[in-house]
Amino acid sequence: MNDNITSLAPSRWKVFQVLLLDGENTGDGSNSRHDGRDLVITDEQFRAFLERHRAQKSLVPEDIEAMKDSYLLLDEEMRFLNCENGDKKPGRSLLKVGVQTALDDAGWDENAFKERGGIFEWSRAVENREKQKKLDWLCFRSVMFDPQDLPY
């Protein structure tokens, strides 16, 4: 795998330890869409994988603890999904209550987001190009808009 990753030369190679969430990937009998139980590995197995691939400069590992509550997830109704209790509980739609109020329902841990490296430089030098491409990203918390401005 190391040779393939080196050949692909990704800017970031995110490696996740499987996080089970009730109602999403815990299998039959749990009202889940998927069954990820056979993909679960121990912390020791995860560390061993990371050790085997430590030479990859683009490697960005995220174990279960780093992922918990450090992502903002939205469903098709634009509701943040609160995963604090090991499931995905939808909050109020940001289309109805606005971003900040909807964020209050999200269960998002901003410190965990920062600690896992959620804020990083989204650009890299690319060989054989005159200019380095850059993506400018706004912090989601600072974006405010009127839901009535949306096309739907």
PDB file of N, CA and C in Angstrom, residues 9-109:
ATOM      1  N   ALA A   9       0.524  10.383  -4.408  1.00  0.00           N
ATOM      2  CA  ALA A   9       1.000  11.656  -3.851  1.00  0.00           C
ATOM      3  C   ALA A   9      -0.135  12.581  -3.404  1.00  0.00           C
ATOM      4  N   PRO A  10      -1.015  12.101  -2.524  1.00  0.00           N
ATOM      5  CA  PRO A  10      -2.102  12.971  -2.058  1.00  0.00           C
ATOM      6  C   PRO A  10      -1.574  14.084  -1.155  1.00  0.00           C
ATOM      7  N   SER A  11      -2.302  15.188  -1.108  1.00  0.00           N
ATOM      8  CA  SER A  11      -1.961  16.265  -0.173  1.00  0.00           C
ATOM      9  C   SER A  11      -2.197  15.806   1.253  1.00  0.00           C
ATOM     10  N   ARG A  12      -3.309  15.101   1.439  1.00  0.00           N
ATOM     11  CA  ARG A  12      -3.663  14.558   2.752  1.00  0.00           C
ATOM     12  C   ARG A  12      -4.253  13.181   2.536  1.00  0.00           C
ATOM     13  N   TRP A  13      -3.813  12.231   3.328  1.00  0.00           N
ATOM     14  CA  TRP A  13      -4.356  10.878   3.298  1.00  0.00           C
ATOM     15  C   TRP A  13      -4.985  10.638   4.663  1.00  0.00           C
ATOM     16  N   LYS A  14      -6.295  10.835   4.729  1.00  0.00           N
ATOM     17  CA  LYS A  14      -7.014  10.667   5.989  1.00  0.00           C
ATOM     18  C   LYS A  14      -7.245   9.183   6.228  1.00  0.00           C
ATOM     19  N   VAL A  15      -6.816   8.707   7.380  1.00  0.00           N
ATOM     20  CA  VAL A  15      -6.981   7.303   7.767  1.00  0.00           C
ATOM     21  C   VAL A  15      -7.819   7.286   9.041  1.00  0.00           C
ATOM     22  N   PHE A  16      -9.019   6.712   8.918  1.00  0.00           N
ATOM     23  CA  PHE A  16      -9.967   6.695  10.025  1.00  0.00           C
ATOM     24  C   PHE A  16     -10.066   5.315  10.653  1.00  0.00           C
ATOM     25  N   GLN A  17     -10.121   5.284  11.970  1.00  0.00           N
ATOM     26  CA  GLN A  17     -10.507   4.072  12.680  1.00  0.00           C
ATOM     27  C   GLN A  17     -12.036   4.053  12.662  1.00  0.00           C
ATOM     28  N   VAL A  18     -12.632   2.915  12.406  1.00  0.00           N
ATOM     29  CA  VAL A  18     -14.088   2.841  12.273  1.00  0.00           C
ATOM     30  C   VAL A  18     -14.775   3.273  13.565  1.00  0.00           C
ATOM     31  N   LEU A  19     -15.717   4.183  13.418  1.00  0.00           N
ATOM     32  CA  LEU A  19     -16.531   4.666  14.528  1.00  0.00           C
ATOM     33  C   LEU A  19     -17.959   4.196  14.285  1.00  0.00           C
ATOM     34  N   LEU A  20     -18.460   3.365  15.168  1.00  0.00           N
ATOM     35  CA  LEU A  20     -19.828   2.867  15.031  1.00  0.00           C
ATOM     36  C   LEU A  20     -20.814   3.865  15.633  1.00  0.00           C
ATOM     37  N   LEU A  21     -21.894   4.140  14.891  1.00  0.00           N
ATOM     38  CA  LEU A  21     -22.963   5.015  15.356  1.00  0.00           C
ATOM     39  C   LEU A  21     -24.285   4.285  15.196  1.00  0.00           C
ATOM     40  N   ASP A  22     -25.047   4.214  16.281  1.00  0.00           N
ATOM     41  CA  ASP A  22     -26.366   3.581  16.226  1.00  0.00           C
ATOM     42  C   ASP A  22     -27.218   4.273  15.166  1.00  0.00           C
ATOM     43  N   GLY A  23     -27.940   3.484  14.419  1.00  0.00           N
ATOM     44  CA  GLY A  23     -28.793   4.028  13.377  1.00  0.00           C
ATOM     45  C   GLY A  23     -28.061   4.293  12.080  1.00  0.00           C
ATOM     46  N   GLU A  24     -26.752   4.107  12.060  1.00  0.00           N
ATOM     47  CA  GLU A  24     -25.966   4.344  10.855  1.00  0.00           C
ATOM     48  C   GLU A  24     -25.252   3.085  10.384  1.00  0.00           C
ATOM     49  N   ASN A  25     -24.445   2.480  11.267  1.00  0.00           N
ATOM     50  CA  ASN A  25     -23.596   1.376  10.806  1.00  0.00           C
ATOM     51  C   ASN A  25     -23.402   0.266  11.841  1.00  0.00           C
ATOM     52  N   THR A  26     -24.374   0.087  12.715  1.00  0.00           N
ATOM     53  CA  THR A  26     -24.231  -0.943  13.759  1.00  0.00           C
ATOM     54  C   THR A  26     -24.953  -2.242  13.423  1.00  0.00           C
ATOM     55  N   GLY A  27     -25.519  -2.341  12.235  1.00  0.00           N
ATOM     56  CA  GLY A  27     -26.039  -3.619  11.763  1.00  0.00           C
ATOM     57  C   GLY A  27     -27.487  -3.910  12.072  1.00  0.00           C
ATOM     58  N   ASP A  28     -27.874  -5.141  11.733  1.00  0.00           N
ATOM     59  CA  ASP A  28     -29.249  -5.607  11.917  1.00  0.00           C
ATOM     60  C   ASP A  28     -29.705  -5.437  13.359  1.00  0.00           C
ATOM     61  N   GLY A  29     -30.974  -5.154  13.508  1.00  0.00           N
ATOM     62  CA  GLY A  29     -31.548  -5.019  14.843  1.00  0.00           C
ATOM     63  C   GLY A  29     -31.318  -3.661  15.467  1.00  0.00           C
ATOM     64  N   SER A  30     -30.583  -2.787  14.778  1.00  0.00           N
ATOM     65  CA  SER A  30     -30.308  -1.464  15.347  1.00  0.00           C
ATOM     66  C   SER A  30     -30.875  -0.347  14.479  1.00  0.00           C
ATOM     67  N   ASN A  31     -31.727  -0.723  13.510  1.00  0.00           N
ATOM     68  CA  ASN A  31     -32.328   0.256  12.614  1.00  0.00           C
ATOM     69  C   ASN A  31     -31.260   1.039  11.847  1.00  0.00           C
ATOM     70  N   SER A  32     -30.145   0.375  11.517  1.00  0.00           N
ATOM     71  CA  SER A  32     -29.034   1.016  10.822  1.00  0.00           C
ATOM     72  C   SER A  32     -29.126   0.819   9.316  1.00  0.00           C
ATOM     73  N   ARG A  33     -28.530   1.746   8.604  1.00  0.00           N
ATOM     74  CA  ARG A  33     -28.465   1.662   7.147  1.00  0.00           C
ATOM     75  C   ARG A  33     -27.389   0.679   6.693  1.00  0.00           C
ATOM     76  N   HIS A  34     -26.347   0.535   7.482  1.00  0.00           N
ATOM     77  CA  HIS A  34     -25.196  -0.284   7.108  1.00  0.00           C
ATOM     78  C   HIS A  34     -24.741  -1.105   8.310  1.00  0.00           C
ATOM     79  N   ASP A  35     -23.861  -2.049   8.029  1.00  0.00           N
ATOM     80  CA  ASP A  35     -23.277  -2.855   9.104  1.00  0.00           C
ATOM     81  C   ASP A  35     -21.756  -2.774   8.992  1.00  0.00           C
ATOM     82  N   GLY A  36     -21.159  -1.975   9.850  1.00  0.00           N
ATOM     83  CA  GLY A  36     -19.715  -1.790   9.829  1.00  0.00           C
ATOM     84  C   GLY A  36     -18.991  -2.563  10.913  1.00  0.00           C
ATOM     85  N   ARG A  37     -19.712  -3.439  11.598  1.00  0.00           N
ATOM     86  CA  ARG A  37     -19.102  -4.141  12.734  1.00  0.00           C
ATOM     87  C   ARG A  37     -17.908  -4.986  12.322  1.00  0.00           C
ATOM     88  N   ASP A  38     -17.925  -5.543  11.103  1.00  0.00           N
ATOM     89  CA  ASP A  38     -16.800  -6.376  10.679  1.00  0.00           C
ATOM     90  C   ASP A  38     -15.579  -5.549  10.281  1.00  0.00           C
ATOM     91  N   LEU A  39     -15.703  -4.229  10.265  1.00  0.00           N
ATOM     92  CA  LEU A  39     -14.586  -3.344   9.946  1.00  0.00           C
ATOM     93  C   LEU A  39     -13.911  -2.769  11.190  1.00  0.00           C
ATOM     94  N   VAL A  40     -14.474  -3.047  12.348  1.00  0.00           N
ATOM     95  CA  VAL A  40     -13.930  -2.516  13.600  1.00  0.00           C
ATOM     96  C   VAL A  40     -12.584  -3.169  13.891  1.00  0.00           C
ATOM     97  N   ILE A  41     -11.621  -2.339  14.275  1.00  0.00           N
ATOM     98  CA  ILE A  41     -10.300  -2.834  14.671  1.00  0.00           C
ATOM     99  C   ILE A  41      -9.973  -2.296  16.058  1.00  0.00           C
ATOM    100  N   THR A  42      -9.026  -2.937  16.699  1.00  0.00           N
ATOM    101  CA  THR A  42      -8.612  -2.496  18.031  1.00  0.00           C
ATOM    102  C   THR A  42      -7.698  -1.278  17.912  1.00  0.00           C
ATOM    103  N   ASP A  43      -7.513  -0.590  19.025  1.00  0.00           N
ATOM    104  CA  ASP A  43      -6.571   0.530  19.046  1.00  0.00           C
ATOM    105  C   ASP A  43      -5.176   0.047  18.676  1.00  0.00           C
ATOM    106  N   GLU A  44      -4.814  -1.129  19.136  1.00  0.00           N
ATOM    107  CA  GLU A  44      -3.494  -1.689  18.829  1.00  0.00           C
ATOM    108  C   GLU A  44      -3.339  -1.939  17.326  1.00  0.00           C
ATOM    109  N   GLN A  45      -4.365  -2.474  16.688  1.00  0.00           N
ATOM    110  CA  GLN A  45      -4.312  -2.702  15.242  1.00  0.00           C
ATOM    111  C   GLN A  45      -4.208  -1.376  14.486  1.00  0.00           C
ATOM    112  N   PHE A  46      -4.918  -0.374  14.954  1.00  0.00           N
ATOM    113  CA  PHE A  46      -4.861   0.936  14.316  1.00  0.00           C
ATOM    114  C   PHE A  46      -3.455   1.523  14.437  1.00  0.00           C
ATOM    115  N   ARG A  47      -2.877   1.448  15.627  1.00  0.00           N
ATOM    116  CA  ARG A  47      -1.515   1.957  15.827  1.00  0.00           C
ATOM    117  C   ARG A  47      -0.514   1.199  14.957  1.00  0.00           C
ATOM    118  N   ALA A  48      -0.694  -0.110  14.817  1.00  0.00           N
ATOM    119  CA  ALA A  48       0.208  -0.915  13.985  1.00  0.00           C
ATOM    120  C   ALA A  48       0.113  -0.485  12.517  1.00  0.00           C
ATOM    121  N   PHE A  49      -1.096  -0.213  12.038  1.00  0.00           N
ATOM    122  CA  PHE A  49      -1.277   0.271  10.665  1.00  0.00           C
ATOM    123  C   PHE A  49      -0.550   1.598  10.477  1.00  0.00           C
ATOM    124  N   LEU A  50      -0.726   2.500  11.429  1.00  0.00           N
ATOM    125  CA  LEU A  50      -0.069   3.805  11.349  1.00  0.00           C
ATOM    126  C   LEU A  50       1.445   3.653  11.363  1.00  0.00           C
ATOM    127  N   GLU A  51       1.945   2.745  12.171  1.00  0.00           N
ATOM    128  CA  GLU A  51       3.387   2.499  12.231  1.00  0.00           C
ATOM    129  C   GLU A  51       3.910   2.016  10.878  1.00  0.00           C
ATOM    130  N   ARG A  52       3.173   1.116  10.229  1.00  0.00           N
ATOM    131  CA  ARG A  52       3.597   0.593   8.920  1.00  0.00           C
ATOM    132  C   ARG A  52       3.609   1.677   7.847  1.00  0.00           C
ATOM    133  N   HIS A  53       2.858   2.742   8.054  1.00  0.00           N
ATOM    134  CA  HIS A  53       2.736   3.787   7.040  1.00  0.00           C
ATOM    135  C   HIS A  53       3.278   5.134   7.516  1.00  0.00           C
ATOM    136  N   ARG A  54       4.070   5.116   8.563  1.00  0.00           N
ATOM    137  CA  ARG A  54       4.545   6.367   9.163  1.00  0.00           C
ATOM    138  C   ARG A  54       5.397   7.207   8.216  1.00  0.00           C
ATOM    139  N   ALA A  55       5.996   6.599   7.196  1.00  0.00           N
ATOM    140  CA  ALA A  55       6.833   7.345   6.255  1.00  0.00           C
ATOM    141  C   ALA A  55       6.011   8.217   5.300  1.00  0.00           C
ATOM    142  N   GLN A  56       4.714   7.998   5.267  1.00  0.00           N
ATOM    143  CA  GLN A  56       3.859   8.787   4.376  1.00  0.00           C
ATOM    144  C   GLN A  56       3.662  10.189   4.957  1.00  0.00           C
ATOM    145  N   LYS A  57       4.207  11.183   4.281  1.00  0.00           N
ATOM    146  CA  LYS A  57       4.121  12.555   4.781  1.00  0.00           C
ATOM    147  C   LYS A  57       2.689  13.082   4.805  1.00  0.00           C
ATOM    148  N   SER A  58       1.844  12.534   3.957  1.00  0.00           N
ATOM    149  CA  SER A  58       0.465  13.025   3.862  1.00  0.00           C
ATOM    150  C   SER A  58      -0.482  12.360   4.861  1.00  0.00           C
ATOM    151  N   LEU A  59       0.007  11.390   5.616  1.00  0.00           N
ATOM    152  CA  LEU A  59      -0.831  10.622   6.543  1.00  0.00           C
ATOM    153  C   LEU A  59      -1.433  11.519   7.629  1.00  0.00           C
ATOM    154  N   VAL A  60      -2.754  11.465   7.742  1.00  0.00           N
ATOM    155  CA  VAL A  60      -3.485  12.197   8.777  1.00  0.00           C
ATOM    156  C   VAL A  60      -4.388  11.185   9.474  1.00  0.00           C
ATOM    157  N   PRO A  61      -3.916  10.611  10.584  1.00  0.00           N
ATOM    158  CA  PRO A  61      -4.713   9.590  11.265  1.00  0.00           C
ATOM    159  C   PRO A  61      -5.781  10.196  12.170  1.00  0.00           C
ATOM    160  N   GLU A  62      -6.924   9.511  12.241  1.00  0.00           N
ATOM    161  CA  GLU A  62      -7.970   9.913  13.178  1.00  0.00           C
ATOM    162  C   GLU A  62      -8.539   8.672  13.836  1.00  0.00           C
ATOM    163  N   ASP A  63      -8.229   8.541  15.119  1.00  0.00           N
ATOM    164  CA  ASP A  63      -8.801   7.424  15.866  1.00  0.00           C
ATOM    165  C   ASP A  63     -10.210   7.805  16.325  1.00  0.00           C
ATOM    166  N   ILE A  64     -10.854   6.881  16.976  1.00  0.00           N
ATOM    167  CA  ILE A  64     -12.243   7.084  17.399  1.00  0.00           C
ATOM    168  C   ILE A  64     -12.392   8.334  18.258  1.00  0.00           C
ATOM    169  N   GLU A  65     -11.497   8.517  19.205  1.00  0.00           N
ATOM    170  CA  GLU A  65     -11.608   9.664  20.116  1.00  0.00           C
ATOM    171  C   GLU A  65     -11.434  10.985  19.379  1.00  0.00           C
ATOM    172  N   ALA A  66     -10.547  11.026  18.377  1.00  0.00           N
ATOM    173  CA  ALA A  66     -10.334  12.262  17.619  1.00  0.00           C
ATOM    174  C   ALA A  66     -11.561  12.637  16.794  1.00  0.00           C
ATOM    175  N   MET A  67     -12.301  11.631  16.343  1.00  0.00           N
ATOM    176  CA  MET A  67     -13.473  11.890  15.497  1.00  0.00           C
ATOM    177  C   MET A  67     -14.706  12.306  16.287  1.00  0.00           C
ATOM    178  N   LYS A  68     -14.845  11.766  17.486  1.00  0.00           N
ATOM    179  CA  LYS A  68     -16.072  12.008  18.251  1.00  0.00           C
ATOM    180  C   LYS A  68     -16.334  13.502  18.412  1.00  0.00           C
ATOM    181  N   ASP A  69     -17.482  13.911  17.935  1.00  0.00           N
ATOM    182  CA  ASP A  69     -17.985  15.276  18.106  1.00  0.00           C
ATOM    183  C   ASP A  69     -17.114  16.354  17.459  1.00  0.00           C
ATOM    184  N   SER A  70     -16.147  15.972  16.606  1.00  0.00           N
ATOM    185  CA  SER A  70     -15.278  16.970  15.991  1.00  0.00           C
ATOM    186  C   SER A  70     -15.656  17.259  14.539  1.00  0.00           C
ATOM    187  N   TYR A  71     -16.736  16.665  14.072  1.00  0.00           N
ATOM    188  CA  TYR A  71     -17.236  16.906  12.717  1.00  0.00           C
ATOM    189  C   TYR A  71     -18.641  17.487  12.789  1.00  0.00           C
ATOM    190  N   LEU A  72     -18.961  18.311  11.809  1.00  0.00           N
ATOM    191  CA  LEU A  72     -20.324  18.800  11.645  1.00  0.00           C
ATOM    192  C   LEU A  72     -20.951  18.013  10.502  1.00  0.00           C
ATOM    193  N   LEU A  73     -22.035  17.313  10.798  1.00  0.00           N
ATOM    194  CA  LEU A  73     -22.738  16.517   9.798  1.00  0.00           C
ATOM    195  C   LEU A  73     -24.110  17.127   9.562  1.00  0.00           C
ATOM    196  N   LEU A  74     -24.500  17.230   8.295  1.00  0.00           N
ATOM    197  CA  LEU A  74     -25.818  17.738   7.927  1.00  0.00           C
ATOM    198  C   LEU A  74     -26.595  16.655   7.206  1.00  0.00           C
ATOM    199  N   ASP A  75     -27.898  16.586   7.471  1.00  0.00           N
ATOM    200  CA  ASP A  75     -28.733  15.656   6.712  1.00  0.00           C
ATOM    201  C   ASP A  75     -29.393  16.409   5.554  1.00  0.00           C
ATOM    202  N   GLU A  76     -30.250  15.712   4.826  1.00  0.00           N
ATOM    203  CA  GLU A  76     -30.882  16.296   3.639  1.00  0.00           C
ATOM    204  C   GLU A  76     -31.849  17.429   3.963  1.00  0.00           C
ATOM    205  N   GLU A  77     -32.231  17.572   5.206  1.00  0.00           N
ATOM    206  CA  GLU A  77     -33.108  18.670   5.619  1.00  0.00           C
ATOM    207  C   GLU A  77     -32.317  19.811   6.254  1.00  0.00           C
ATOM    208  N   MET A  78     -30.989  19.765   6.080  1.00  0.00           N
ATOM    209  CA  MET A  78     -30.085  20.791   6.605  1.00  0.00           C
ATOM    210  C   MET A  78     -30.148  20.886   8.125  1.00  0.00           C
ATOM    211  N   ARG A  79     -30.222  19.715   8.750  1.00  0.00           N
ATOM    212  CA  ARG A  79     -30.188  19.632  10.212  1.00  0.00           C
ATOM    213  C   ARG A  79     -28.837  19.056  10.612  1.00  0.00           C
ATOM    214  N   PHE A  80     -28.200  19.673  11.584  1.00  0.00           N
ATOM    215  CA  PHE A  80     -26.971  19.091  12.107  1.00  0.00           C
ATOM    216  C   PHE A  80     -27.319  17.813  12.851  1.00  0.00           C
ATOM    217  N   LEU A  81     -26.468  16.809  12.700  1.00  0.00           N
ATOM    218  CA  LEU A  81     -26.679  15.528  13.361  1.00  0.00           C
ATOM    219  C   LEU A  81     -25.795  15.460  14.590  1.00  0.00           C
ATOM    220  N   ASN A  82     -26.410  15.402  15.747  1.00  0.00           N
ATOM    221  CA  ASN A  82     -25.697  15.354  17.020  1.00  0.00           C
ATOM    222  C   ASN A  82     -25.334  13.902  17.320  1.00  0.00           C
ATOM    223  N   CYS A  83     -24.038  13.627  17.435  1.00  0.00           N
ATOM    224  CA  CYS A  83     -23.545  12.257  17.654  1.00  0.00           C
ATOM    225  C   CYS A  83     -22.998  12.057  19.065  1.00  0.00           C
ATOM    226  N   GLU A  84     -23.299  12.969  19.972  1.00  0.00           N
ATOM    227  CA  GLU A  84     -22.739  12.907  21.322  1.00  0.00           C
ATOM    228  C   GLU A  84     -23.049  11.615  22.057  1.00  0.00           C
ATOM    229  N   ASN A  85     -24.183  11.016  21.801  1.00  0.00           N
ATOM    230  CA  ASN A  85     -24.589   9.821  22.546  1.00  0.00           C
ATOM    231  C   ASN A  85     -24.411   8.531  21.756  1.00  0.00           C
ATOM    232  N   GLY A  86     -23.556   8.556  20.727  1.00  0.00           N
ATOM    233  CA  GLY A  86     -23.290   7.347  19.960  1.00  0.00           C
ATOM    234  C   GLY A  86     -24.307   7.050  18.879  1.00  0.00           C
ATOM    235  N   ASP A  87     -25.166   8.034  18.574  1.00  0.00           N
ATOM    236  CA  ASP A  87     -26.103   7.889  17.471  1.00  0.00           C
ATOM    237  C   ASP A  87     -26.122   9.215  16.707  1.00  0.00           C
ATOM    238  N   LYS A  88     -27.026   9.378  15.776  1.00  0.00           N
ATOM    239  CA  LYS A  88     -27.113  10.621  15.008  1.00  0.00           C
ATOM    240  C   LYS A  88     -28.500  11.222  15.192  1.00  0.00           C
ATOM    241  N   LYS A  89     -28.609  12.135  16.156  1.00  0.00           N
ATOM    242  CA  LYS A  89     -29.894  12.769  16.462  1.00  0.00           C
ATOM    243  C   LYS A  89     -29.979  14.106  15.721  1.00  0.00           C
ATOM    244  N   PRO A  90     -30.979  14.254  14.822  1.00  0.00           N
ATOM    245  CA  PRO A  90     -31.102  15.514  14.088  1.00  0.00           C
ATOM    246  C   PRO A  90     -31.587  16.648  14.971  1.00  0.00           C
ATOM    247  N   GLY A  91     -30.998  17.822  14.754  1.00  0.00           N
ATOM    248  CA  GLY A  91     -31.437  19.019  15.452  1.00  0.00           C
ATOM    249  C   GLY A  91     -32.443  19.783  14.605  1.00  0.00           C
ATOM    250  N   ARG A  92     -32.559  21.076  14.866  1.00  0.00           N
ATOM    251  CA  ARG A  92     -33.465  21.927  14.097  1.00  0.00           C
ATOM    252  C   ARG A  92     -32.785  22.329  12.788  1.00  0.00           C
ATOM    253  N   SER A  93     -33.564  22.475  11.743  1.00  0.00           N
ATOM    254  CA  SER A  93     -33.023  22.818  10.430  1.00  0.00           C
ATOM    255  C   SER A  93     -32.464  24.233  10.429  1.00  0.00           C
ATOM    256  N   LEU A  94     -31.263  24.384   9.884  1.00  0.00           N
ATOM    257  CA  LEU A  94     -30.686  25.723   9.803  1.00  0.00           C
ATOM    258  C   LEU A  94     -31.478  26.589   8.827  1.00  0.00           C
ATOM    259  N   LEU A  95     -32.265  25.978   7.948  1.00  0.00           N
ATOM    260  CA  LEU A  95     -33.121  26.750   7.048  1.00  0.00           C
ATOM    261  C   LEU A  95     -34.262  27.423   7.800  1.00  0.00           C
ATOM    262  N   LYS A  96     -34.616  26.882   8.948  1.00  0.00           N
ATOM    263  CA  LYS A  96     -35.728  27.430   9.731  1.00  0.00           C
ATOM    264  C   LYS A  96     -35.266  28.311  10.882  1.00  0.00           C
ATOM    265  N   VAL A  97     -34.138  27.963  11.502  1.00  0.00           N
ATOM    266  CA  VAL A  97     -33.727  28.687  12.716  1.00  0.00           C
ATOM    267  C   VAL A  97     -32.419  29.448  12.555  1.00  0.00           C
ATOM    268  N   GLY A  98     -31.751  29.321  11.413  1.00  0.00           N
ATOM    269  CA  GLY A  98     -30.476  29.987  11.202  1.00  0.00           C
ATOM    270  C   GLY A  98     -29.308  29.117  11.644  1.00  0.00           C
ATOM    271  N   VAL A  99     -28.141  29.482  11.177  1.00  0.00           N
ATOM    272  CA  VAL A  99     -26.950  28.669  11.403  1.00  0.00           C
ATOM    273  C   VAL A  99     -26.583  28.582  12.877  1.00  0.00           C
ATOM    274  N   GLN A 100     -26.493  29.710  13.553  1.00  0.00           N
ATOM    275  CA  GLN A 100     -26.021  29.698  14.938  1.00  0.00           C
ATOM    276  C   GLN A 100     -26.939  28.889  15.842  1.00  0.00           C
ATOM    277  N   THR A 101     -28.241  29.061  15.708  1.00  0.00           N
ATOM    278  CA  THR A 101     -29.181  28.300  16.535  1.00  0.00           C
ATOM    279  C   THR A 101     -29.086  26.815  16.212  1.00  0.00           C
ATOM    280  N   ALA A 102     -28.986  26.488  14.925  1.00  0.00           N
ATOM    281  CA  ALA A 102     -28.849  25.081  14.531  1.00  0.00           C
ATOM    282  C   ALA A 102     -27.554  24.487  15.080  1.00  0.00           C
ATOM    283  N   LEU A 103     -26.493  25.281  15.104  1.00  0.00           N
ATOM    284  CA  LEU A 103     -25.218  24.809  15.659  1.00  0.00           C
ATOM    285  C   LEU A 103     -25.339  24.469  17.136  1.00  0.00           C
ATOM    286  N   ASP A 104     -26.205  25.171  17.830  1.00  0.00           N
ATOM    287  CA  ASP A 104     -26.401  24.893  19.255  1.00  0.00           C
ATOM    288  C   ASP A 104     -26.896  23.471  19.487  1.00  0.00           C
ATOM    289  N   ASP A 105     -27.567  22.886  18.492  1.00  0.00           N
ATOM    290  CA  ASP A 105     -28.079  21.512  18.590  1.00  0.00           C
ATOM    291  C   ASP A 105     -27.052  20.468  18.158  1.00  0.00           C
ATOM    292  N   ALA A 106     -25.951  20.898  17.563  1.00  0.00           N
ATOM    293  CA  ALA A 106     -25.061  19.988  16.839  1.00  0.00           C
ATOM    294  C   ALA A 106     -24.220  19.063  17.722  1.00  0.00           C
ATOM    295  N   GLY A 107     -23.954  19.454  18.950  1.00  0.00           N
ATOM    296  CA  GLY A 107     -23.069  18.645  19.779  1.00  0.00           C
ATOM    297  C   GLY A 107     -21.631  18.702  19.297  1.00  0.00           C
ATOM    298  N   TRP A 108     -21.304  19.753  18.569  1.00  0.00           N
ATOM    299  CA  TRP A 108     -19.974  19.902  17.979  1.00  0.00           C
ATOM    300  C   TRP A 108     -19.004  20.430  19.012  1.00  0.00           C
ATOM    301  N   ASP A 109     -17.842  19.810  19.094  1.00  0.00           N
ATOM    302  CA  ASP A 109     -16.797  20.209  20.025  1.00  0.00           C
ATOM    303  C   ASP A 109     -15.720  20.945  19.229  1.00  0.00           C
TER     304      ASP A 109
END
